[in-house]
mmCIF file of C-alpha atoms and ligand atoms in Angstrom:
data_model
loop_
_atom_site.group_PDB
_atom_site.id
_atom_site.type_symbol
_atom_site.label_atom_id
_atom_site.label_comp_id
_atom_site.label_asym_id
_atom_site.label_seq_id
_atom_site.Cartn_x
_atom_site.Cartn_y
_atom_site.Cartn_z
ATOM 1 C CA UNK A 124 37.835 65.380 -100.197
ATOM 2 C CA UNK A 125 40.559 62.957 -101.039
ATOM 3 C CA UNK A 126 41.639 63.432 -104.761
ATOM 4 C CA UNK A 127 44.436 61.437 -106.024
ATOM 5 C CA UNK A 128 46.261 61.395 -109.248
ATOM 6 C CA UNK A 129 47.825 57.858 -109.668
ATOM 7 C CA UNK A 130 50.474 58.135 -112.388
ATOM 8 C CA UNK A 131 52.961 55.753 -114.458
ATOM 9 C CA UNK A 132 53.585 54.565 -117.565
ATOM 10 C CA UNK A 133 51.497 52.024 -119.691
ATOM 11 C CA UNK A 134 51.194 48.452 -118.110
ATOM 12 C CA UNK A 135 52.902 49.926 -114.417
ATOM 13 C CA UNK A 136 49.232 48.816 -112.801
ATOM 14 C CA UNK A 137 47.412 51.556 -112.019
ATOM 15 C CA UNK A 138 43.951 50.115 -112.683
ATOM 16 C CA UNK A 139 44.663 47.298 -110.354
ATOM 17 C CA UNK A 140 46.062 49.687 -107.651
ATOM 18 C CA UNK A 141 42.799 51.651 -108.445
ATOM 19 C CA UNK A 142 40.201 48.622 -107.694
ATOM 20 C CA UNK A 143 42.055 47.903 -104.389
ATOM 21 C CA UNK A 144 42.378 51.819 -103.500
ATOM 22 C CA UNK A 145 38.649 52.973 -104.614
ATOM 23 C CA UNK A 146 37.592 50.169 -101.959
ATOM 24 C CA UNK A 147 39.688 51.260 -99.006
ATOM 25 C CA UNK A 148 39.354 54.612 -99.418
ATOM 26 C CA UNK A 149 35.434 54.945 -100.293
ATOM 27 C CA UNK A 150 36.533 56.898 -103.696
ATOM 28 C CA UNK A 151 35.327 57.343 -107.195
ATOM 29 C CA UNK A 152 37.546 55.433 -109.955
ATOM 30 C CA UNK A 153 37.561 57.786 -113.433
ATOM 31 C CA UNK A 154 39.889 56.080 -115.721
ATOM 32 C CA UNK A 155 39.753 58.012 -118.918
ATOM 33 C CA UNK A 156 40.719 54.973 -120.850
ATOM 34 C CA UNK A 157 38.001 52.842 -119.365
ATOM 35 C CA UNK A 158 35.387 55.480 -120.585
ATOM 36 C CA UNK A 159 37.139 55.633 -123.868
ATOM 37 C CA UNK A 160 36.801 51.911 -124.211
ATOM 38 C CA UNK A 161 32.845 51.889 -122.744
ATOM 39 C CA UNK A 162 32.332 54.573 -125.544
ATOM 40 C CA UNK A 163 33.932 52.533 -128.633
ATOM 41 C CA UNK A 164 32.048 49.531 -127.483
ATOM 42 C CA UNK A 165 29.178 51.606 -127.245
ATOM 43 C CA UNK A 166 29.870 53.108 -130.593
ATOM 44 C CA UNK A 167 28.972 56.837 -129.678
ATOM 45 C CA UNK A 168 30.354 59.582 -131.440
ATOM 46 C CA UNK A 169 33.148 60.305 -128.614
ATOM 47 C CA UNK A 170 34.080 56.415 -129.102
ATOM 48 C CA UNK A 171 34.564 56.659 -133.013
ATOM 49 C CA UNK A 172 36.740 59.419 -132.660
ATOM 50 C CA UNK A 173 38.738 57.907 -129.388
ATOM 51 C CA UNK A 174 39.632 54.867 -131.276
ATOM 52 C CA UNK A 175 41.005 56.609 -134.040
ATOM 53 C CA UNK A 176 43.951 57.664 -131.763
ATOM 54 C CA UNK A 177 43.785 55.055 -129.660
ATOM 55 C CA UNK A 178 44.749 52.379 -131.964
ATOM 56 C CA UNK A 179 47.637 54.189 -133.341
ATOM 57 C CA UNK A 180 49.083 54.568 -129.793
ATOM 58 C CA UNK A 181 48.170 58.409 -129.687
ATOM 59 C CA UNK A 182 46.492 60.364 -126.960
ATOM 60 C CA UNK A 183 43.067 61.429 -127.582
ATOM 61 C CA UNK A 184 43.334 65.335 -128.346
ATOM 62 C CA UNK A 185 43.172 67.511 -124.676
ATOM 63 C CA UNK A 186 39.585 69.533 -125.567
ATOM 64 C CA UNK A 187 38.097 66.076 -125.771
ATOM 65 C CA UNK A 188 39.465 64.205 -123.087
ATOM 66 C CA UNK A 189 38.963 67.645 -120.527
ATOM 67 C CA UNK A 190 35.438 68.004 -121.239
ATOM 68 C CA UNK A 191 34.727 64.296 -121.056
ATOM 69 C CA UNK A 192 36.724 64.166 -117.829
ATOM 70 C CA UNK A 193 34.564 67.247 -116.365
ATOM 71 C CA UNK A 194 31.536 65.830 -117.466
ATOM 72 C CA UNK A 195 31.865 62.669 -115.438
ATOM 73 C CA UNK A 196 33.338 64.541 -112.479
ATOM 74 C CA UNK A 197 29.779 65.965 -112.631
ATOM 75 C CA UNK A 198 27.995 62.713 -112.379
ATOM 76 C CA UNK A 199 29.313 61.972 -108.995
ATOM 77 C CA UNK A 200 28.648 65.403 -106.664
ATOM 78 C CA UNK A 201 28.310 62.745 -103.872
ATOM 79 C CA UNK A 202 31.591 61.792 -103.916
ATOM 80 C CA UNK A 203 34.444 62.049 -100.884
ATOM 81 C CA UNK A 204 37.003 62.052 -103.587
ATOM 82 C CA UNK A 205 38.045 60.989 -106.500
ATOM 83 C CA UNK A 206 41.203 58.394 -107.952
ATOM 84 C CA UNK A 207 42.206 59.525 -111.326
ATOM 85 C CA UNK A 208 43.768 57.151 -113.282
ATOM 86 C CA UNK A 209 45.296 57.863 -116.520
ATOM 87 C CA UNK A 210 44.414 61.319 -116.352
ATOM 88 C CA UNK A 211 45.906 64.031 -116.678
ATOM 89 C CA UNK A 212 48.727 62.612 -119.541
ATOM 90 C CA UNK A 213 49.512 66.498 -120.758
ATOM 91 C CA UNK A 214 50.084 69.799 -118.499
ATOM 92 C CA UNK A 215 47.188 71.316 -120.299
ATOM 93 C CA UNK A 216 44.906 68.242 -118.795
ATOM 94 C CA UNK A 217 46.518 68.851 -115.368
ATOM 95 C CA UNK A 218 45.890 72.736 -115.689
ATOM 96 C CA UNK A 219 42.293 71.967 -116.738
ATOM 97 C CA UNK A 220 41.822 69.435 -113.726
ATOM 98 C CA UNK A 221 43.381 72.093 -111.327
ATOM 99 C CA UNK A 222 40.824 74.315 -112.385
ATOM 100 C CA UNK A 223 37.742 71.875 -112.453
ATOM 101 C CA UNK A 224 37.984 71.299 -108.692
ATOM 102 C CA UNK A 225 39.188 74.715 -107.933
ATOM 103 C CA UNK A 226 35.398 76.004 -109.445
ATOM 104 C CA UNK A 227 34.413 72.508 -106.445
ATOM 105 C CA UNK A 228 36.124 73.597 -103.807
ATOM 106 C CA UNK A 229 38.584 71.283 -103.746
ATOM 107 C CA UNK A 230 41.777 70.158 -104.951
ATOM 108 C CA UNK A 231 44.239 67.060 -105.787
ATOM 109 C CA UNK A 232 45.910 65.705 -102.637
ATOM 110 C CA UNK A 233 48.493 63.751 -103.601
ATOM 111 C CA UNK A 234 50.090 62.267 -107.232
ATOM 112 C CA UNK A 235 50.874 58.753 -106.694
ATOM 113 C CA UNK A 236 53.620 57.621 -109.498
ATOM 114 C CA UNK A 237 54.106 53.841 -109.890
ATOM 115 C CA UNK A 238 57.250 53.929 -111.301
ATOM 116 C CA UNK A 239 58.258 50.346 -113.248
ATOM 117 C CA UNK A 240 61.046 49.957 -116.062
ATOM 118 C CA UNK A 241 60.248 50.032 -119.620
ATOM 119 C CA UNK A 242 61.481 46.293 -120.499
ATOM 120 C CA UNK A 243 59.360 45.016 -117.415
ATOM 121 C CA UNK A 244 55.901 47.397 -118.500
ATOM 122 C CA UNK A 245 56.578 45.540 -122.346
ATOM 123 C CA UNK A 246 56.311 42.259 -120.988
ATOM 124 C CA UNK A 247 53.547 42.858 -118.872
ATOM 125 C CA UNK A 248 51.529 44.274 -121.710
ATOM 126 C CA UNK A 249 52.279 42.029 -124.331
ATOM 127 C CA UNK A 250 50.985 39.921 -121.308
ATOM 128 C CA UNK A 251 47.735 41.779 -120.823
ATOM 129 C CA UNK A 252 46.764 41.593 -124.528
ATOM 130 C CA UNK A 253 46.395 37.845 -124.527
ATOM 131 C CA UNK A 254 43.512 38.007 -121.462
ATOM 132 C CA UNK A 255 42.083 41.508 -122.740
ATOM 133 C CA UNK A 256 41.382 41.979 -125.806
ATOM 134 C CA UNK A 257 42.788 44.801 -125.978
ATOM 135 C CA UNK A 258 44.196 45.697 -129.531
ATOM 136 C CA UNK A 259 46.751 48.271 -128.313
ATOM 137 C CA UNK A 260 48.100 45.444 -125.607
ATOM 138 C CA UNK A 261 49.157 43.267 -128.084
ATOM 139 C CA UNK A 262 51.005 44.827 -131.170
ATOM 140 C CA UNK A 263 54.927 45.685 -130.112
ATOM 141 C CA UNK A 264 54.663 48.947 -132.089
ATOM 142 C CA UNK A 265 51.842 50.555 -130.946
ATOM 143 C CA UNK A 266 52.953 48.948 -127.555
ATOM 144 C CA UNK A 267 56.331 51.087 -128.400
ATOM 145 C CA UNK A 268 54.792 54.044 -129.325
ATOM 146 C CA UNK A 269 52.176 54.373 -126.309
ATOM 147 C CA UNK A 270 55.856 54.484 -123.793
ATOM 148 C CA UNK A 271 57.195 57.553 -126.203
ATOM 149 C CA UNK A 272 54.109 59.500 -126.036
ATOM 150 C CA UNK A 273 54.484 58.961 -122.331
ATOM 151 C CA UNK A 274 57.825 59.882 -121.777
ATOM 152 C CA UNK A 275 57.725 62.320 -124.375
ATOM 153 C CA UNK A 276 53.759 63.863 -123.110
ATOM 154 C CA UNK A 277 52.749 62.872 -120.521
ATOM 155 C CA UNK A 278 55.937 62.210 -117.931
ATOM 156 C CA UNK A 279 56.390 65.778 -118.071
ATOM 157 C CA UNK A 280 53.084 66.054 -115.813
ATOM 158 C CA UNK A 281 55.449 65.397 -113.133
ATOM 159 C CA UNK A 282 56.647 68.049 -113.039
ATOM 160 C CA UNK A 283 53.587 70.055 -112.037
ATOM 161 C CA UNK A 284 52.783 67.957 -109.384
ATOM 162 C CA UNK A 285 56.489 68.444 -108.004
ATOM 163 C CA UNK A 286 56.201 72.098 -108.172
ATOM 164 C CA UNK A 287 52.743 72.295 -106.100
ATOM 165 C CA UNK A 288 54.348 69.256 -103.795
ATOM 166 C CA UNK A 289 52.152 66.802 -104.323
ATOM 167 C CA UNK A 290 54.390 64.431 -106.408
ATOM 168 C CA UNK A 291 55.094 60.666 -105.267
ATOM 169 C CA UNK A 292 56.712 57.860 -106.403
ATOM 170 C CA UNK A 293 56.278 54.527 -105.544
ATOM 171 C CA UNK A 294 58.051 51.249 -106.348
ATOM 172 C CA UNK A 295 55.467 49.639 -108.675
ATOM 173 C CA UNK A 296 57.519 45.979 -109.229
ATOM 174 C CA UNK A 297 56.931 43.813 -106.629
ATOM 175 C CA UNK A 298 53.958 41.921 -105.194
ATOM 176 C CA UNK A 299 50.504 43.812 -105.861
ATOM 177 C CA UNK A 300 49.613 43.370 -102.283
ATOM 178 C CA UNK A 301 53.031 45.008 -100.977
ATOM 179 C CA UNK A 302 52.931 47.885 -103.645
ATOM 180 C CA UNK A 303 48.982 48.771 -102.032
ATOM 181 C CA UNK A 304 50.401 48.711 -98.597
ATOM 182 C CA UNK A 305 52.986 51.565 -100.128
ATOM 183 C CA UNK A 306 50.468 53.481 -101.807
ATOM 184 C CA UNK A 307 47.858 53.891 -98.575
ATOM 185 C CA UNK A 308 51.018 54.842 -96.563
ATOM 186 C CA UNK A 309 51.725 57.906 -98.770
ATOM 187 C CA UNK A 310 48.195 58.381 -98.884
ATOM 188 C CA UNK A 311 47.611 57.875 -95.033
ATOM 189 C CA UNK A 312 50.077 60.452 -94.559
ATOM 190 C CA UNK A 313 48.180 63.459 -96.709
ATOM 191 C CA UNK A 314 44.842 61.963 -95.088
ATOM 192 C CA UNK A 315 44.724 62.611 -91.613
HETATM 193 P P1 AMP B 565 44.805 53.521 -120.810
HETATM 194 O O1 AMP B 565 43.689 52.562 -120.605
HETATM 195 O O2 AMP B 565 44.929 54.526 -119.692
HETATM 196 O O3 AMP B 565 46.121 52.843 -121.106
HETATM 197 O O4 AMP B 565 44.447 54.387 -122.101
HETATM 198 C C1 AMP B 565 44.297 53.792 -123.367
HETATM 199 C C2 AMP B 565 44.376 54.851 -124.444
HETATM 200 O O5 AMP B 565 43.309 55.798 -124.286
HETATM 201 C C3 AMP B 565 45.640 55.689 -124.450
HETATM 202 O O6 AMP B 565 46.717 55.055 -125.140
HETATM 203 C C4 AMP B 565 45.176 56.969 -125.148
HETATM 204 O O7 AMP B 565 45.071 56.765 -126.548
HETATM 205 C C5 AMP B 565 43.748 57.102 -124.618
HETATM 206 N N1 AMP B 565 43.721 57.926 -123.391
HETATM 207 C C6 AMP B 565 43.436 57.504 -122.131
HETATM 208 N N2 AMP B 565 43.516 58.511 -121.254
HETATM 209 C C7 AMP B 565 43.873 59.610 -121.962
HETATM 210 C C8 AMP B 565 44.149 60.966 -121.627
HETATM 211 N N3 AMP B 565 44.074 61.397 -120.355
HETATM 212 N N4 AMP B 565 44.476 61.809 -122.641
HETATM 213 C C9 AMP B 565 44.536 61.406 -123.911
HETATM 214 N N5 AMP B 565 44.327 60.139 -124.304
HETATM 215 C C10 AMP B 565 43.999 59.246 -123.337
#
């Protein structure tokens, strides 16, 4: 299987590096925020509680996001591998994801970090909220808060990919075209 992590801050493009890279590479997209979203639209219990942190800019406590995360891991026992995008944000999520496809036989293959400045991933959110909606894309301080929880939570995450060496970055400022062509190198080069 080919299971990547792809990594980065709020607004560095990771779902439109997943769309391109789920395509390519035959892989399932999870995006823990997508399902998050699908749930408060839906308005399940799981979505009433998500949107409680998410519009304050907070991550959704770990128990809940892990055992949603496993759950639709389950739904796909087909798959040749997985793109996980916007999960893990805490050690304790990357712990519990190292152990999830441990009990499958299987493990992550490569961290992908799109690494883009902080000034640059404001503008491109404040961007985003006018074309989606999206509550948390368009207030500056939930905006601000959502880049401290991540460098404060979730950047840390590196870390354990660095220590099992599985950790790259990639340029994510540029042309989206170019920064795909970087990411399926350092994939390409895990994958053979
Ligand atoms: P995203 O679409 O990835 O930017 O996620 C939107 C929001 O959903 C985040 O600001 C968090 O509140 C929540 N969220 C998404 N993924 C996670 C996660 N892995 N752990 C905790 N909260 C998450």
């Amino acid at each position: 299987m080919l299971n990547l992590v792809l990594f980065g801050p709020p607004g560095a493009g990771k779902g439109t590096q997943s769309a391109k890279l789920i395509n390519r590479f035959s892989l399932v997209h999870l995006s823990t925020g997508d399902i998050f979203r699908a749930n408060i639209k839906g308005e399940t219990e799981l979505g009433v509680l998500a949107k409680s942190f998410i519009d304050k800019g907070q991550l959704v406590p770990d128990e809940v996001t892990i055992n949603m995360l496993s759950e639709e891991v389950k739904k796909s026992p087909e798959a040749k591998g997985f793109i996980f995008d916007g999960f893990p944000r805490t050690q304790a999520q990357a712990a519990a994801l190292d152990s999830l496809l441990t009990n499958m036989g299987t493990t992550i293959s490569l961290m992908l970090a799109l690494e883009v400045e902080e000034e640059e991933l404001k503008k491109r959110l404040l961007l985003r909220g006018k074309d989606s909606g999206r509550a948390d894309d368009q207030d500056p301080q939930i905006i601000q808060k959502r880049i401290e929880v991540y460098q404060n939570e979730t950047f840390p995450v590196k870390d354990y990919y660095m220590a099992q060496a599985k950790y790259k970055g990639v340029n994510g400022i540029g042309e989206v075209n170019e920064i795909f062509e970087h990411l399926c190198t350092e994939i390409e080069s895990v994958n053979k």
